[in-house]
CSV table of C-alpha atoms in Angstrom, one decimal:
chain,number,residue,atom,x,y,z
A,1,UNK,CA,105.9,114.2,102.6
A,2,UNK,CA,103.7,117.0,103.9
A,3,UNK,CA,106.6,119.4,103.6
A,4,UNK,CA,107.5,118.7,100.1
A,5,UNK,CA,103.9,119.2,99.2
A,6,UNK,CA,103.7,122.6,100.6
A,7,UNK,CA,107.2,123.2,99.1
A,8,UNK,CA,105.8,122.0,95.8
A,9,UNK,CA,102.6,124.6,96.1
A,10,UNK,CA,104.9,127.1,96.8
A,11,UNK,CA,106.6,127.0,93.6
A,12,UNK,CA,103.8,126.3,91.6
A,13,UNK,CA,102.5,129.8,92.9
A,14,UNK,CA,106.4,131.6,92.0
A,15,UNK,CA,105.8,130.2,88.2
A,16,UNK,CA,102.4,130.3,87.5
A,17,UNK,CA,101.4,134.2,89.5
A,18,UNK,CA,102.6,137.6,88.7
A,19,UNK,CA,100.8,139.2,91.9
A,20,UNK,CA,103.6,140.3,93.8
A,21,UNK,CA,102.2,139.5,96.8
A,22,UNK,CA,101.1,135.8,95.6
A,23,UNK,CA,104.8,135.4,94.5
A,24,UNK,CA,106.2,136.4,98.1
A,25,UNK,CA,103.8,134.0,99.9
A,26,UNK,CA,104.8,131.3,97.5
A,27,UNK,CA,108.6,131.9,98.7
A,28,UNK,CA,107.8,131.4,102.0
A,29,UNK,CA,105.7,128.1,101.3
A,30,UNK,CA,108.7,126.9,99.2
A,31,UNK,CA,111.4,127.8,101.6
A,32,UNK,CA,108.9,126.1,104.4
A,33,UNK,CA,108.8,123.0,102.5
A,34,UNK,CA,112.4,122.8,101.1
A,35,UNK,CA,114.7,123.2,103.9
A,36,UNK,CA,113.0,121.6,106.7
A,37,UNK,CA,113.3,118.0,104.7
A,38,UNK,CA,117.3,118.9,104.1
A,39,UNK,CA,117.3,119.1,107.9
A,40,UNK,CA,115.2,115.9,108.2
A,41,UNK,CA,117.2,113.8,105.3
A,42,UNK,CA,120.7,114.2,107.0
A,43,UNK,CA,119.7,112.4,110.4
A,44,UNK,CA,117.5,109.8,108.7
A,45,UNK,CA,120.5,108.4,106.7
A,46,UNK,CA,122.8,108.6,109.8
A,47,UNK,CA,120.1,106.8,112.1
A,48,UNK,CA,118.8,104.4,109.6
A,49,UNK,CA,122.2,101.9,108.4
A,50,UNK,CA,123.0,99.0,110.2
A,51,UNK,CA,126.9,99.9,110.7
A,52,UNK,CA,129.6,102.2,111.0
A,53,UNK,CA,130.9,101.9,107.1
A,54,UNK,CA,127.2,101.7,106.4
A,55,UNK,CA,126.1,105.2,107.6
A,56,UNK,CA,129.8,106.7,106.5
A,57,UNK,CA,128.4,105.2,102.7
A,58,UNK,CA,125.3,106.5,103.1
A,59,UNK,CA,126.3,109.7,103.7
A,60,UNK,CA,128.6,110.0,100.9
A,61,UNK,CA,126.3,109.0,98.5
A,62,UNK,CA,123.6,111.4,99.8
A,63,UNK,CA,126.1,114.2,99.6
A,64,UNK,CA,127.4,113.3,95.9
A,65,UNK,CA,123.6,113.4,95.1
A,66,UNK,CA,123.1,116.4,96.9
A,67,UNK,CA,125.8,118.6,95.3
A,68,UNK,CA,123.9,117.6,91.7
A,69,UNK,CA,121.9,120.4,92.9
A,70,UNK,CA,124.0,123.6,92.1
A,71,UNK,CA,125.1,122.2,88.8
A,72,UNK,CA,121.1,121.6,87.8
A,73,UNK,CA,120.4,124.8,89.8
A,74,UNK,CA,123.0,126.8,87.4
A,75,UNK,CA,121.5,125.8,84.2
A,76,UNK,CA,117.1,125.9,84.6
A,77,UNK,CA,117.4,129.8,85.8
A,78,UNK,CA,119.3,131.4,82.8
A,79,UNK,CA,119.4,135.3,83.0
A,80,UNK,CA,117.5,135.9,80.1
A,81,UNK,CA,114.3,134.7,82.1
A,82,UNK,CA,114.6,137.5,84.6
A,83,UNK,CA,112.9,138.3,87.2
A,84,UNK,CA,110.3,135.8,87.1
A,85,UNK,CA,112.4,132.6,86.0
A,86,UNK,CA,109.5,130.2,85.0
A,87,UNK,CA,111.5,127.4,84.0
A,88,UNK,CA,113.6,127.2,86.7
A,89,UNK,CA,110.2,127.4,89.2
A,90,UNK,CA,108.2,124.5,87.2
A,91,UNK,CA,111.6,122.2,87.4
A,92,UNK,CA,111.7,123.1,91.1
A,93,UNK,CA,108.0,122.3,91.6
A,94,UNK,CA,108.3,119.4,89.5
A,95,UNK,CA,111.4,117.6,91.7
A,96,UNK,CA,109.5,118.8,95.1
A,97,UNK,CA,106.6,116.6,94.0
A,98,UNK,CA,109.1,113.7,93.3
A,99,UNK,CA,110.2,114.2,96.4
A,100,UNK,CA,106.7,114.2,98.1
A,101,UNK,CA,105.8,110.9,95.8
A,102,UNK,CA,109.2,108.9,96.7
A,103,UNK,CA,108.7,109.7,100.8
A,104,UNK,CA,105.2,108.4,100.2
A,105,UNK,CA,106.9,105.1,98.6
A,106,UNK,CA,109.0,105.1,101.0
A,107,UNK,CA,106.7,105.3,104.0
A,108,UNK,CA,104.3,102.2,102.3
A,109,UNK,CA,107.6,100.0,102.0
A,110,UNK,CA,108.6,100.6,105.3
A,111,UNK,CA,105.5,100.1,106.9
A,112,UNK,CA,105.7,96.7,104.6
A,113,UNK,CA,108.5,95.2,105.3
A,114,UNK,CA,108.2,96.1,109.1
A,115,UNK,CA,105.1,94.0,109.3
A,116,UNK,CA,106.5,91.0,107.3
A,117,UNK,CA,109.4,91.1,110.4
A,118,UNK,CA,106.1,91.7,113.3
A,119,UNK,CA,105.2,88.7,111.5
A,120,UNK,CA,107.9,86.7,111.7
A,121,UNK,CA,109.8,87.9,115.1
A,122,UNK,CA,106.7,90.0,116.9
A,123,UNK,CA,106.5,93.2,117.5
A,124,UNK,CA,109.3,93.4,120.0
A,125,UNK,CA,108.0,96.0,122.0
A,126,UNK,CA,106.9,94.5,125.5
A,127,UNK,CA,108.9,91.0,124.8
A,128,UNK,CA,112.2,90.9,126.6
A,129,UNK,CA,115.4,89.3,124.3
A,130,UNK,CA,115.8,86.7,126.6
A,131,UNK,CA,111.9,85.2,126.1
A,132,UNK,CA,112.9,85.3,122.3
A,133,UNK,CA,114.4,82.3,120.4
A,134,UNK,CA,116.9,84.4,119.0
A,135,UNK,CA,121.0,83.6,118.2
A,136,UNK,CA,122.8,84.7,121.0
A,137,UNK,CA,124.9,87.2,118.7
A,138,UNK,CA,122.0,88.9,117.7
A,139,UNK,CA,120.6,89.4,120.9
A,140,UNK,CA,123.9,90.8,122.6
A,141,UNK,CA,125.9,92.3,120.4
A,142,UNK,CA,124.2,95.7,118.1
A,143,UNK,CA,120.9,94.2,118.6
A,144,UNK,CA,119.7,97.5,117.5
A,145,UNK,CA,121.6,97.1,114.1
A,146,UNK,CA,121.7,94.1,112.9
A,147,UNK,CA,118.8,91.7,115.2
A,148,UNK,CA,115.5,91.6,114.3
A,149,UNK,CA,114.5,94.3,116.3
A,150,UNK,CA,116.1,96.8,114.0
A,151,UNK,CA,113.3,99.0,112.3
């Protein structure tokens, strides 16, 4: 979230300066903010499926998202808006901020429906499995993925 935003700054500054030197520093902020979360969306889609076929899904569908980029990318930066390419920077800036607004939906959710399941199960965090009144598949087999510990 805090990455996007500084990604989002960063391209605000490419479309809206023509300072040289305001335009460089907003390429660093943008390439700060953009390619950390890449690195951070690949695990979290991995790490965050209840099964095998799940994460293999997951994956999938982040990639055939993902490669909508170059085709998108291809058509807001035509060459007759050389060198400063304003379009192309305020449709950046614009999806950066979506990005920032969506983790911050996500994060409420999250926080949401993992208190509804404190609620209902406990925390889990000093209770042992066998103190809990549990089915006995969900407390020895992928507890982690599928019981109600999984967060």
């Amino acid at each position: 979230m805090f990455l996007s935003t500084v990604g989002f700054v960063g391209y605000v500054l490419l479309a809206a300066c023509e300072v040289v030197g305001v335009r460089y520093f907003g390429v660093f902020l943008a390439a700060s903010g953009i390619f950390p979360s890449i690195a951070n969306i690949l695990p979290w889609v991995l790490n965050n499926q209840g099964s095998d076929t799940r994460r293999g899904t997951g994956i999938v569908i982040l990639n055939l998202i993902g490669q909508c980029g170059p085709l998108l990318g291809t058509n807001i930066f035509p060459p007759e808006e050389s060198p400063r390419y304003k379009k192309g920077m305020w449709v950046s800036a614009a999806f950066t901020l979506f990005t920032a607004i969506l983790a911050l939906s996500l994060r409420t959710m999250l926080v949401w429906e993992n208190g509804k399941l404190d609620e209902k199960y406990g925390s889990g965090i000093s209770e042992d499995h066998a103190e809990r009144d549990w089915p006995a598949a969900e407390t020895t087999v992928a507890a982690e993925n599928y019981g109600p510990k999984f967060r």
